[in-house]
Protein backbone atom coordinates (compact mmCIF):
# COMPACT_ATOMS: atom_id res chain seq x y z
CA MET A 1 -52.25 11.48 12.41
CA GLU A 2 -53.50 7.42 11.39
CA GLN A 3 -51.17 7.36 8.91
CA LEU A 4 -48.17 9.24 10.97
CA ALA A 5 -49.35 6.37 13.96
CA SER A 6 -48.61 2.96 11.22
CA GLU A 7 -45.00 4.95 10.00
CA LEU A 8 -43.80 4.68 13.72
CA VAL A 9 -44.24 1.85 13.95
CA ALA A 10 -42.89 0.51 11.20
CA THR A 11 -40.11 2.62 12.20
CA ASN A 12 -39.57 1.00 15.28
CA ARG A 13 -39.83 -2.60 14.29
CA LYS A 14 -36.91 -1.78 11.86
CA LEU A 15 -35.19 0.04 14.55
CA LEU A 16 -35.97 -2.90 16.23
CA LYS A 17 -34.91 -5.59 13.52
CA SER A 18 -31.84 -3.94 12.55
CA MET A 19 -30.31 -3.82 16.85
CA GLU A 20 -31.30 -7.29 17.41
CA LEU A 21 -29.13 -8.18 13.95
CA LEU A 22 -26.40 -6.08 14.30
CA THR A 23 -26.12 -7.24 18.12
CA SER A 24 -25.95 -10.99 16.69
CA ILE A 25 -23.22 -9.58 14.95
CA SER A 26 -19.73 -11.15 17.44
CA ASN A 27 -17.62 -11.05 14.40
CA VAL A 28 -16.62 -10.90 10.68
CA ASP A 29 -14.46 -12.37 8.28
CA THR A 30 -12.24 -10.67 6.36
CA GLY A 31 -8.90 -11.61 3.81
CA THR A 32 -10.69 -14.45 3.42
CA THR A 33 -8.26 -15.58 0.41
CA PRO A 34 -6.86 -18.53 1.00
CA ARG A 35 -2.49 -17.10 1.69
CA ASP A 36 0.48 -18.43 2.79
CA LEU A 37 3.42 -16.57 4.50
CA VAL A 38 6.37 -16.02 3.19
CA TYR A 39 8.50 -14.45 5.30
CA THR A 40 9.17 -12.33 7.93
CA GLU A 41 10.68 -9.22 9.80
CA ASP A 42 10.34 -8.10 12.77
CA ARG A 43 6.50 -6.29 12.42
CA MET A 44 6.72 -6.98 8.86
CA ARG A 45 4.83 -10.43 6.95
CA LEU A 46 5.06 -11.06 3.07
CA PHE A 47 2.46 -13.54 2.01
CA HIS A 48 1.30 -15.30 -0.94
CA TYR A 49 -1.80 -15.97 -2.02
CA ARG A 50 -2.74 -18.89 -3.99
CA PRO A 51 -3.08 -19.53 -7.32
CA LEU A 52 -7.07 -19.44 -8.94
CA VAL A 53 -5.66 -20.14 -12.20
CA ASP A 54 -3.60 -23.54 -13.54
CA LYS A 55 -0.57 -21.56 -15.30
CA PRO A 56 -0.64 -17.83 -13.55
CA CYS A 57 1.66 -15.13 -14.45
CA ALA A 58 4.59 -15.48 -15.73
CA VAL A 59 5.74 -12.78 -13.54
CA PRO A 60 5.18 -12.00 -10.09
CA LEU A 61 2.86 -9.08 -8.54
CA LEU A 62 3.50 -7.68 -5.34
CA ILE A 63 1.57 -5.63 -3.77
CA ASN A 64 2.39 -3.11 -1.67
CA TYR A 65 -0.15 -1.61 0.78
CA ALA A 66 0.05 1.64 2.91
CA LEU A 67 0.91 1.72 6.15
CA VAL A 68 -1.81 4.16 7.64
CA ASN A 69 -4.98 1.67 7.21
CA ARG A 70 -4.39 -2.14 7.23
CA PRO A 71 -4.72 -4.20 3.94
CA TYR A 72 -7.07 -7.03 4.16
CA MET A 73 -9.27 -4.05 2.54
CA MET A 74 -7.58 -5.32 -0.69
CA ASP A 75 -9.35 -8.65 -0.03
CA LEU A 76 -12.41 -7.67 2.64
CA GLN A 77 -15.04 -10.15 1.61
CA GLU A 78 -15.64 -12.70 -1.22
CA ASP A 79 -17.31 -10.01 -3.84
CA ARG A 80 -15.16 -7.75 -2.48
CA SER A 81 -11.74 -9.20 -3.55
CA LEU A 82 -8.92 -7.33 -5.42
CA VAL A 83 -6.66 -9.26 -5.00
CA ARG A 84 -9.30 -12.24 -5.51
CA ARG A 85 -10.61 -10.80 -9.10
CA LEU A 86 -6.76 -10.53 -9.99
CA LEU A 87 -6.36 -13.94 -9.13
CA GLN A 88 -8.85 -14.56 -11.05
CA HIS A 89 -7.74 -12.70 -13.68
CA GLY A 90 -4.19 -15.08 -13.54
CA GLN A 91 -2.31 -13.30 -11.62
CA ASP A 92 0.36 -15.16 -9.31
CA ILE A 93 -0.05 -12.44 -5.93
CA TYR A 94 2.19 -11.15 -3.01
CA MET A 95 0.94 -9.46 -0.05
CA ILE A 96 2.68 -7.13 2.78
CA ASP A 97 0.84 -6.94 6.22
CA TRP A 98 2.88 -3.84 7.40
CA GLY A 99 1.22 -5.23 11.08
CA TYR A 100 1.36 -2.98 14.29
CA PRO A 101 3.93 -0.28 15.53
CA GLY A 102 5.03 -0.65 18.62
CA PRO A 103 6.69 1.74 21.36
CA GLY A 104 10.68 -0.05 20.15
CA ASP A 105 9.15 1.57 16.01
CA ARG A 106 9.44 5.53 16.88
CA TYR A 107 12.34 5.30 15.08
CA LEU A 108 12.32 3.68 11.51
CA ASN A 109 11.93 6.15 8.07
CA LEU A 110 11.65 5.94 4.97
CA GLU A 111 14.64 4.58 4.73
CA ASP A 112 14.10 1.61 6.71
CA TYR A 113 10.61 1.27 5.46
CA ILE A 114 11.65 1.32 1.54
CA ARG A 115 15.49 0.24 1.89
CA GLY A 116 15.31 -2.53 3.81
CA TYR A 117 11.37 -3.61 4.23
CA LEU A 118 10.63 -3.97 0.86
CA ASN A 119 13.43 -4.21 -0.66
CA ASN A 120 14.19 -7.91 1.45
CA ALA A 121 10.65 -8.68 0.62
CA VAL A 122 11.51 -7.89 -3.57
CA ASN A 123 14.78 -9.75 -2.50
CA ARG A 124 12.70 -13.21 -0.55
CA ILE A 125 9.93 -12.90 -4.14
CA ARG A 126 12.91 -13.17 -6.59
CA GLU A 127 14.71 -15.79 -4.69
CA GLN A 128 10.83 -16.93 -5.16
CA SER A 129 10.79 -17.33 -8.54
CA ARG A 130 14.65 -16.88 -9.42
CA LEU A 131 13.68 -13.91 -11.91
CA ASP A 132 15.13 -10.45 -11.52
CA LYS A 133 12.80 -8.33 -11.91
CA LEU A 134 8.93 -8.52 -10.26
CA ASN A 135 5.81 -6.54 -10.82
CA LEU A 136 4.53 -4.25 -7.78
CA LEU A 137 1.82 -2.69 -6.95
CA GLY A 138 1.08 -0.32 -4.85
CA VAL A 139 -1.72 1.61 -2.92
CA CYS A 140 -2.00 5.35 -1.33
CA GLN A 141 0.94 5.76 0.68
CA GLY A 142 1.56 2.03 -0.62
CA GLY A 143 2.11 3.88 -3.97
CA THR A 144 4.65 6.33 -2.81
CA PHE A 145 6.45 4.44 -1.81
CA SER A 146 6.64 1.87 -5.23
CA VAL A 147 8.08 4.44 -7.06
CA ILE A 148 10.48 5.51 -5.03
CA TYR A 149 11.37 2.07 -4.40
CA ALA A 150 11.66 2.10 -7.99
CA ALA A 151 13.49 5.62 -9.04
CA LEU A 152 16.21 3.38 -6.47
CA TYR A 153 15.86 -0.36 -7.94
CA PRO A 154 14.51 -0.28 -11.42
CA GLU A 155 16.66 -3.27 -11.59
CA LYS A 156 14.36 -4.93 -9.59
CA VAL A 157 11.17 -3.85 -10.57
CA ARG A 158 9.14 -5.07 -14.21
CA ASN A 159 6.53 -2.62 -14.66
CA LEU A 160 4.85 -0.60 -11.78
CA VAL A 161 1.47 -0.19 -11.30
CA VAL A 162 0.55 2.57 -8.89
CA MET A 163 -3.48 2.85 -7.24
CA VAL A 164 -4.03 6.73 -5.97
CA ALA A 165 -0.88 7.11 -4.83
CA PRO A 166 0.18 11.00 -3.67
CA ILE A 167 3.47 12.20 -5.82
CA ASP A 168 2.83 15.84 -5.71
CA PHE A 169 1.60 17.12 -3.46
CA ASP A 170 2.37 21.25 -4.29
CA THR A 171 -1.97 21.11 -4.42
CA SER A 172 -4.72 22.42 -2.73
CA ASP A 173 -7.72 20.62 -3.86
CA GLY A 174 -8.56 18.24 -0.49
CA LEU A 175 -8.84 19.90 2.62
CA LEU A 176 -5.39 16.73 4.04
CA HIS A 177 -2.65 18.61 1.46
CA ILE A 178 -4.44 22.10 3.50
CA TRP A 179 -4.06 20.85 6.79
CA ALA A 180 -0.52 18.52 6.41
CA LYS A 181 1.15 21.85 5.76
CA SER A 182 0.11 23.77 8.64
CA LEU A 183 0.40 20.55 11.33
CA ASN A 184 3.27 20.81 13.34
CA ILE A 185 4.46 17.34 13.12
CA ASP A 186 7.11 17.19 14.85
CA ASN A 187 5.49 18.45 18.18
CA VAL A 188 2.69 15.67 17.34
CA VAL A 189 6.05 12.82 16.86
CA ASP A 190 7.65 14.21 19.83
CA THR A 191 4.97 13.54 21.88
CA PHE A 192 3.36 10.44 20.51
CA GLY A 193 7.50 8.46 19.34
CA VAL A 194 4.40 6.84 17.58
CA VAL A 195 1.77 8.18 16.77
CA PRO A 196 -1.49 6.05 17.50
CA GLY A 197 -4.02 5.43 15.11
CA ASP A 198 -7.18 7.24 16.95
CA PHE A 199 -5.45 10.12 16.48
CA MET A 200 -5.03 10.33 13.21
CA ASN A 201 -8.44 8.62 12.30
CA PHE A 202 -9.85 11.32 13.74
CA GLY A 203 -8.36 13.56 11.24
CA PHE A 204 -9.28 11.74 8.57
CA LEU A 205 -12.86 11.69 10.10
CA MET A 206 -13.00 15.39 10.44
CA LEU A 207 -11.71 16.39 6.65
CA ARG A 208 -15.22 15.28 5.85
CA PRO A 209 -17.19 15.18 9.25
CA PHE A 210 -20.75 15.34 8.42
CA SER A 211 -20.41 11.89 5.61
CA LEU A 212 -18.24 10.57 7.83
CA MET A 213 -19.31 10.61 10.88
CA LEU A 214 -23.13 10.91 10.26
CA ASP A 215 -25.26 10.68 6.61
CA LYS A 216 -24.10 6.87 6.50
CA TYR A 217 -25.00 6.64 10.00
CA VAL A 218 -28.45 7.62 8.86
CA GLY A 219 -28.45 5.78 5.73
CA MET A 220 -27.94 2.61 7.80
CA LEU A 221 -31.67 3.00 8.70
CA ASP A 222 -32.46 2.12 5.37
CA ASN A 223 -31.50 -0.71 5.04
CA LEU A 224 -29.85 -2.89 8.14
CA ASP A 225 -32.80 -4.55 8.60
CA ASN A 226 -31.18 -7.40 5.54
CA LYS A 227 -28.36 -9.57 7.93
CA GLU A 228 -25.69 -9.06 4.61
CA THR A 229 -26.52 -5.64 4.76
CA ALA A 230 -25.43 -5.46 8.10
CA GLU A 231 -22.87 -7.64 7.92
CA ASN A 232 -21.16 -5.61 5.21
CA PHE A 233 -21.65 -2.44 7.01
CA VAL A 234 -19.91 -3.74 10.32
CA ARG A 235 -16.85 -5.25 7.73
CA MET A 236 -15.85 -1.57 6.53
CA GLU A 237 -16.56 -0.43 10.10
CA LYS A 238 -14.30 -2.62 11.64
CA TRP A 239 -11.34 -1.83 8.73
CA ILE A 240 -12.13 2.11 9.00
CA PHE A 241 -11.55 1.40 12.77
CA ASP A 242 -8.17 -1.17 12.62
CA SER A 243 -5.97 1.78 12.10
CA PRO A 244 -2.11 1.73 12.98
CA GLY A 245 -0.22 3.47 14.87
CA GLN A 246 2.42 5.81 13.00
CA ALA A 247 6.78 5.18 13.48
CA GLY A 248 7.00 8.38 14.60
CA GLU A 249 10.95 9.15 12.27
CA THR A 250 8.79 7.92 9.08
CA ILE A 251 5.18 10.19 9.84
CA ARG A 252 7.68 13.27 10.67
CA GLN A 253 10.01 12.55 7.43
CA PHE A 254 6.44 12.33 5.15
CA VAL A 255 5.23 15.13 6.27
CA ASN A 256 7.58 17.04 6.87
CA ASP A 257 9.58 16.43 2.94
CA LEU A 258 6.42 15.29 0.71
CA TYR A 259 2.83 16.89 2.47
CA LYS A 260 5.94 20.42 2.83
CA LYS A 261 8.25 20.89 0.74
CA ASN A 262 7.20 18.25 -1.65
CA LEU A 263 10.55 16.92 -2.43
CA LEU A 264 9.14 13.98 -4.80
CA ILE A 265 8.36 15.40 -7.14
CA LYS A 266 10.93 18.12 -7.78
CA ASN A 267 13.72 15.08 -7.41
CA GLN A 268 15.11 15.93 -3.86
CA LEU A 269 13.98 14.13 -1.70
CA LYS A 270 16.55 11.91 0.05
CA ILE A 271 16.18 8.22 1.34
CA GLY A 272 19.33 7.98 3.63
CA THR A 273 22.14 8.86 1.35
CA ARG A 274 20.78 8.59 -2.14
CA THR A 275 18.65 11.29 -3.86
CA VAL A 276 15.66 9.75 -5.40
CA ASP A 277 15.62 10.73 -9.33
CA LEU A 278 11.85 9.69 -10.80
CA LYS A 279 13.47 10.08 -14.39
CA ARG A 280 15.19 6.51 -13.77
CA ILE A 281 12.00 5.07 -13.43
CA THR A 282 11.72 3.65 -16.89
CA MET A 283 10.13 0.28 -16.84
CA PRO A 284 6.27 0.60 -17.76
CA LEU A 285 3.78 2.67 -15.87
CA LEU A 286 -0.05 2.20 -14.50
CA ASN A 287 -1.15 5.19 -13.24
CA ILE A 288 -4.63 4.91 -11.94
CA PHE A 289 -6.62 7.10 -9.40
CA ALA A 290 -10.34 8.60 -9.25
CA GLU A 291 -11.80 10.15 -9.64
CA GLN A 292 -12.92 12.11 -6.65
CA ASP A 293 -11.21 11.33 -4.59
CA HIS A 294 -10.85 13.78 -1.57
CA LEU A 295 -7.89 11.91 0.23
CA VAL A 296 -5.21 12.00 -2.54
CA PRO A 297 -7.65 14.14 -5.26
CA PRO A 298 -5.97 13.04 -8.89
CA SER A 299 -4.39 16.43 -9.39
CA ALA A 300 -1.81 14.76 -6.64
CA SER A 301 -1.33 11.82 -8.88
CA LYS A 302 -1.53 12.48 -12.46
CA PRO A 303 1.89 14.70 -12.64
CA LEU A 304 3.18 11.03 -12.00
CA ASN A 305 3.27 10.13 -16.18
CA ASP A 306 5.30 13.30 -16.41
CA ALA A 307 7.50 12.91 -14.47
CA VAL A 308 8.67 9.20 -15.63
CA SER A 309 11.23 8.71 -18.25
CA SER A 310 8.95 6.22 -19.43
CA GLN A 311 8.11 5.17 -23.34
CA ASP A 312 4.98 3.25 -22.32
CA LYS A 313 3.29 4.91 -19.58
CA SER A 314 -0.60 4.75 -19.49
CA ILE A 315 -3.32 6.71 -17.29
CA LEU A 316 -6.24 4.89 -16.39
CA SER A 317 -9.57 6.84 -13.87
CA PHE A 318 -12.43 5.51 -12.44
CA ARG A 319 -15.20 6.93 -10.81
CA GLY A 320 -15.78 7.42 -6.93
CA GLY A 321 -13.63 7.56 -3.84
CA HIS A 322 -10.16 6.53 -2.31
CA ILE A 323 -12.58 3.65 -1.24
CA GLY A 324 -14.61 2.82 -3.28
CA ILE A 325 -12.11 2.23 -6.25
CA TYR A 326 -11.11 -0.72 -3.97
CA VAL A 327 -14.20 -1.95 -3.48
CA SER A 328 -17.03 -0.29 -5.65
CA ALA A 329 -18.65 -2.99 -7.64
CA GLN A 330 -17.88 -0.75 -11.14
CA SER A 331 -14.38 -1.50 -9.53
CA GLN A 332 -15.14 -5.19 -9.07
CA LYS A 333 -16.48 -5.52 -12.72
CA GLN A 334 -13.69 -3.31 -14.72
CA LEU A 335 -10.50 -2.46 -12.18
CA ALA A 336 -9.20 -6.01 -11.72
CA PRO A 337 -9.65 -7.14 -15.56
CA ALA A 338 -7.81 -4.02 -16.81
CA ILE A 339 -4.56 -4.13 -14.76
CA ALA A 340 -4.41 -8.36 -14.79
CA GLU A 341 -4.65 -7.89 -19.17
CA TRP A 342 -1.50 -4.79 -18.24
CA LEU A 343 0.76 -6.13 -16.45
CA SER A 344 -0.19 -9.55 -18.76
CA THR A 345 0.39 -8.34 -21.72
CA ARG A 346 4.08 -6.57 -20.86
CA SER A 347 5.24 -9.99 -17.90
CA GLN A 348 5.26 -12.65 -20.95
CA LEU A 349 8.97 -13.16 -22.00
CA PRO A 350 10.52 -14.92 -18.53
CA GLU A 351 13.83 -13.96 -16.92
CA LYS A 352 16.91 -15.30 -16.38
CA PRO A 353 17.52 -17.03 -13.25
CA VAL A 354 17.91 -13.98 -9.99
CA SER A 355 21.74 -13.33 -9.46
CA PRO A 356 23.64 -14.40 -6.65
CA GLY A 357 24.17 -11.41 -4.95
CA ALA A 358 20.37 -10.46 -4.22
CA ARG A 359 21.03 -11.53 -0.70
CA LYS A 360 18.47 -9.73 1.79
CA ALA A 361 20.13 -6.59 3.53
CA GLY A 362 19.60 -7.01 7.80
CA SER A 363 16.21 -5.87 9.79
CA PRO A 364 15.78 -2.64 9.72
CA LYS A 365 14.41 -2.59 12.47
CA LYS A 366 18.09 -3.29 14.56
CA GLN A 367 19.96 -0.80 12.08
CA ALA A 368 17.13 2.19 13.09
CA ALA A 369 18.50 0.87 17.17
CA LYS A 370 22.02 1.79 15.86
CA LYS A 371 22.05 4.81 13.95
CA GLN A 372 19.94 6.38 16.95
CA ALA A 373 22.41 4.85 19.74
CA GLU A 374 25.25 6.43 17.03
């Protein structure tokens, strides 16, 4: 009884200290690596990170993150930042922030995002760097977008890197792929217009309810009496629940054409009037996946290497899950150096100045409104 009483007292003290720490944290910083805003269009913003070496890589790298979460996961905090590690290894980095769609964005579709905003961001970097081609790194859904973009505009991509990117959606590994096939996304989009981020987030949490909604909160009690640990926990929770809504027509096409019909890997996906042919991808390709990824299983990522025409193609796996690949200690030590070295050896020769015809198209949002009016 004496030992039990002692343990209860110790546990209560730890709980009280944890509560004091959590309530004392009013805010936590994210995305702290210095950067400059270089281009905006509707809700999309393009940032250029300030180099951390005297002579960065001659070819700039554009990071294209997913629509479904915020891109500051790439730069979560100083000691867990893929962006900072890549800068330290000499990369010249730009990154897209897609922003938070509003009610007026419900008619934006995949063509607007890929042939509109993404293409305009690429052209902006090409003009600024005076190069015809840049390096493109796509993450998760942003990796899918980047693969589609590279197939549509191979003349603008020097090297393609994708991380945990779904390409072959015909897999039963992971509940997300199973649920998406039976989801009536038409009803969801017709009901909401812009699908709320909280609606999407609840679905992601239900993929692993015990580990994501119970285990982690039980486990945190053993460590939350340390201020740094408490701040790290709050920072990650902030990112998890900071979920943008989804433009209705975009997610409608993404679920119907990719998850249900698997058109991308079949070279049958239509983006506007153009058909996406993965055989048009001839540039060097680095395909990175996480071995324990429950959202994008390896079976959805690995087939890309067999679908493209690239002669120089590599595949790289890391232990861990979908998020751990960005922020784990292993990631900080191994992933960024591996990407930087792969890119640097393929970015040595300067390109000729950008062609005069590379200019941005009209605003995708205005084009979408025009199409809707028609």
